[in-house]
Amino acid sequence: MKKHLGNFINNMKSALKAIAFIIVGLLIGAAGSAWYTITIKNKEIELLKTLQQQEITFIQTDLDQCKKTYAAREQEIASKLAYESMPDLPVKVDVRQAFLSDTRVLQLTNFSNNSLRVQIEWSAEGTTLQKIGELYPNQQRELGHREGYPFKPGDEVSISSSGYKTKNLRIP
């Protein structure tokens, strides 16, 4: 009986050792699984933070571009409003046939009581010329072939003076 009892105790010890090894194995497995889960979660959190930062950067870039576009449009509107509030250029513009050629002569008449410093820009056949001159009160001035401006039908002319709206015309 003693022998049986000794075998029983030895078997129990072996079983307890096996159970202990199984429990240790399970604990190690659970710890490894928890570590792996925590590592995966940390990677997910890092990835989400990176994606959020990229999205914030994208939105900020888009917002900055919208602000620039808005500021440009606002400035454009302010410029148009300022231009529209300017008075018309007090210059009468007529065009006549030149006497000695098939070109045209531009007749400018300042019908104001003030001298005007005018800029005339002429575009023809891919060339643009500018002339700046003084128009005295109630003065009429002619520009044509003799003055170096052989205007032809279809030529474009702009007449401007500081503080006034620009006059644009196409030579008939």
Short mmCIF file of C-alpha atoms in Angstrom, two decimals:
data_model
loop_
_atom_site.label_atom_id
_atom_site.label_comp_id
_atom_site.label_asym_id
_atom_site.label_seq_id
_atom_site.Cartn_x
_atom_site.Cartn_y
_atom_site.Cartn_z
CA MET A 1 0.00 0.00 0.00
CA LYS A 2 2.85 2.23 0.79
CA LYS A 3 4.15 1.54 -2.62
CA HIS A 4 0.86 2.49 -4.21
CA LEU A 5 0.70 5.61 -2.15
CA GLY A 6 4.25 6.52 -3.24
CA ASN A 7 3.33 5.96 -6.91
CA PHE A 8 0.19 8.00 -6.48
CA ILE A 9 2.15 10.90 -4.98
CA ASN A 10 4.76 10.69 -7.73
CA ASN A 11 2.02 10.67 -10.36
CA MET A 12 0.38 13.65 -8.71
CA LYS A 13 3.69 15.51 -8.67
CA SER A 14 4.18 14.80 -12.35
CA ALA A 15 0.63 15.90 -13.11
CA LEU A 16 1.10 19.09 -11.09
CA LYS A 17 4.35 19.79 -12.95
CA ALA A 18 2.59 19.26 -16.27
CA ILE A 19 -0.27 21.51 -15.19
CA ALA A 20 2.24 24.14 -14.01
CA PHE A 21 4.00 23.97 -17.39
CA ILE A 22 0.66 24.32 -19.18
CA ILE A 23 -0.34 27.26 -16.99
CA VAL A 24 3.06 28.94 -17.55
CA GLY A 25 2.71 28.30 -21.27
CA LEU A 26 -0.78 29.76 -21.30
CA LEU A 27 0.39 32.80 -19.32
CA ILE A 28 3.31 33.31 -21.70
CA GLY A 29 0.96 32.90 -24.67
CA ALA A 30 -1.55 35.33 -23.16
CA ALA A 31 1.21 37.84 -22.38
CA GLY A 32 2.56 37.51 -25.93
CA SER A 33 -0.91 37.92 -27.37
CA ALA A 34 -1.52 40.98 -25.17
CA TRP A 35 1.85 42.44 -26.20
CA TYR A 36 1.06 41.77 -29.86
CA THR A 37 -2.40 43.34 -29.47
CA ILE A 38 -0.94 46.39 -27.74
CA THR A 39 1.73 46.69 -30.45
CA ILE A 40 -0.90 46.46 -33.20
CA LYS A 41 -3.10 49.02 -31.43
CA ASN A 42 -0.10 51.38 -31.05
CA LYS A 43 0.67 50.99 -34.76
CA GLU A 44 -2.99 51.72 -35.58
CA ILE A 45 -2.90 54.81 -33.37
CA GLU A 46 0.33 56.01 -35.03
CA LEU A 47 -1.19 55.42 -38.46
CA LEU A 48 -4.37 57.29 -37.52
CA LYS A 49 -2.31 60.19 -36.16
CA THR A 50 -0.30 60.29 -39.40
CA LEU A 51 -3.47 60.21 -41.49
CA GLN A 52 -5.04 62.96 -39.37
CA GLN A 53 -1.92 65.11 -39.72
CA GLN A 54 -1.92 64.59 -43.49
CA GLU A 55 -5.60 65.50 -43.64
CA ILE A 56 -5.01 68.60 -41.49
CA THR A 57 -2.11 69.61 -43.76
CA PHE A 58 -4.28 69.07 -46.86
CA ILE A 59 -7.16 71.08 -45.38
CA GLN A 60 -4.78 73.86 -44.26
CA THR A 61 -3.25 74.02 -47.75
CA ASP A 62 -6.71 74.12 -49.30
CA LEU A 63 -7.79 76.81 -46.82
CA ASP A 64 -4.68 78.90 -47.56
CA GLN A 65 -5.39 78.65 -51.30
CA CYS A 66 -9.03 79.67 -50.73
CA LYS A 67 -7.88 82.65 -48.66
CA LYS A 68 -5.49 83.74 -51.43
CA THR A 69 -8.20 83.37 -54.07
CA TYR A 70 -10.66 85.28 -51.89
CA ALA A 71 -8.14 88.09 -51.26
CA ALA A 72 -7.38 88.33 -54.99
CA ARG A 73 -11.09 88.45 -55.87
CA GLU A 74 -11.69 91.02 -53.13
CA GLN A 75 -8.88 93.19 -54.49
CA GLU A 76 -10.18 92.77 -58.05
CA ILE A 77 -13.67 93.85 -56.96
CA ALA A 78 -12.26 96.82 -55.03
CA SER A 79 -10.26 97.85 -58.10
CA LYS A 80 -13.34 97.55 -60.33
CA LEU A 81 -15.41 99.57 -57.87
CA ALA A 82 -12.70 102.23 -57.67
CA TYR A 83 -12.49 102.33 -61.48
CA GLU A 84 -16.28 102.52 -61.86
CA SER A 85 -16.41 105.43 -59.45
CA MET A 86 -13.96 107.42 -61.60
CA PRO A 87 -15.39 110.07 -63.91
CA ASP A 88 -15.36 109.58 -67.67
CA LEU A 89 -12.37 111.03 -69.49
CA PRO A 90 -13.43 114.54 -70.59
CA VAL A 91 -12.04 114.03 -74.08
CA LYS A 92 -14.12 113.81 -77.24
CA VAL A 93 -12.62 111.40 -79.77
CA ASP A 94 -13.36 111.65 -83.50
CA VAL A 95 -11.77 109.89 -86.46
CA ARG A 96 -11.50 111.33 -89.96
CA GLN A 97 -9.99 110.25 -93.26
CA ALA A 98 -6.47 111.64 -93.86
CA PHE A 99 -6.28 114.15 -96.72
CA LEU A 100 -3.19 112.72 -98.45
CA SER A 101 -3.35 108.98 -97.69
CA ASP A 102 -5.74 106.12 -97.01
CA THR A 103 -5.01 106.30 -93.26
CA ARG A 104 -7.12 107.84 -90.52
CA VAL A 105 -6.53 110.84 -88.24
CA LEU A 106 -7.49 110.78 -84.57
CA GLN A 107 -9.03 114.03 -83.30
CA LEU A 108 -8.90 114.55 -79.54
CA THR A 109 -10.76 117.45 -77.91
CA ASN A 110 -10.37 118.27 -74.20
CA PHE A 111 -13.76 119.69 -73.26
CA SER A 112 -12.81 120.30 -69.61
CA ASN A 113 -11.44 123.46 -67.99
CA ASN A 114 -8.26 121.66 -66.91
CA SER A 115 -5.13 120.53 -68.71
CA LEU A 116 -4.94 116.77 -69.09
CA ARG A 117 -1.82 114.65 -69.38
CA VAL A 118 -3.00 111.85 -71.65
CA GLN A 119 -1.44 108.59 -72.66
CA ILE A 120 -2.36 107.17 -76.03
CA GLU A 121 -1.65 103.52 -76.72
CA TRP A 122 -2.01 102.26 -80.27
CA SER A 123 -1.97 98.57 -81.23
CA ALA A 124 -1.72 97.53 -84.86
CA GLU A 125 -0.40 94.43 -86.58
CA GLY A 126 1.26 93.07 -83.43
CA THR A 127 2.97 96.36 -82.57
CA THR A 128 2.09 98.63 -79.67
CA LEU A 129 3.16 102.27 -79.50
CA GLN A 130 2.62 104.78 -76.72
CA LYS A 131 2.55 108.54 -76.70
CA ILE A 132 2.14 110.83 -73.73
CA GLY A 133 1.09 114.41 -74.28
CA GLU A 134 -0.67 117.39 -72.80
CA LEU A 135 -4.18 118.43 -73.85
CA TYR A 136 -4.98 121.96 -72.74
CA PRO A 137 -8.52 123.08 -71.82
CA ASN A 138 -10.84 123.12 -74.85
CA GLN A 139 -7.93 122.22 -77.13
CA GLN A 140 -8.32 119.94 -80.14
CA ARG A 141 -5.31 117.91 -81.21
CA GLU A 142 -4.90 115.64 -84.21
CA LEU A 143 -2.74 112.54 -84.48
CA GLY A 144 -2.18 110.91 -87.81
CA HIS A 145 0.42 109.91 -90.38
CA ARG A 146 2.35 113.22 -90.07
CA GLU A 147 2.78 112.66 -86.32
CA GLY A 148 3.94 109.06 -86.85
CA TYR A 149 0.57 107.39 -86.34
CA PRO A 150 -0.79 106.04 -89.62
CA PHE A 151 -4.03 104.72 -88.14
CA LYS A 152 -5.85 102.12 -90.24
CA PRO A 153 -9.31 100.59 -89.86
CA GLY A 154 -9.26 97.89 -87.18
CA ASP A 155 -6.40 99.42 -85.19
CA GLU A 156 -7.06 99.61 -81.44
CA VAL A 157 -6.48 102.82 -79.48
CA SER A 158 -6.63 103.47 -75.71
CA ILE A 159 -6.67 106.99 -74.31
CA SER A 160 -6.10 107.40 -70.58
CA SER A 161 -5.38 110.05 -67.99
CA SER A 162 -4.83 109.64 -64.26
CA GLY A 163 -8.07 109.81 -62.28
CA TYR A 164 -10.36 109.09 -65.26
CA LYS A 165 -11.79 106.00 -66.95
CA THR A 166 -9.87 104.85 -70.01
CA LYS A 167 -11.44 105.29 -73.45
CA ASN A 168 -10.93 102.38 -75.84
CA LEU A 169 -11.85 102.41 -79.48
CA ARG A 170 -11.31 100.53 -82.72
CA ILE A 171 -10.55 102.71 -85.72
CA PRO A 172 -13.51 102.47 -88.14
#
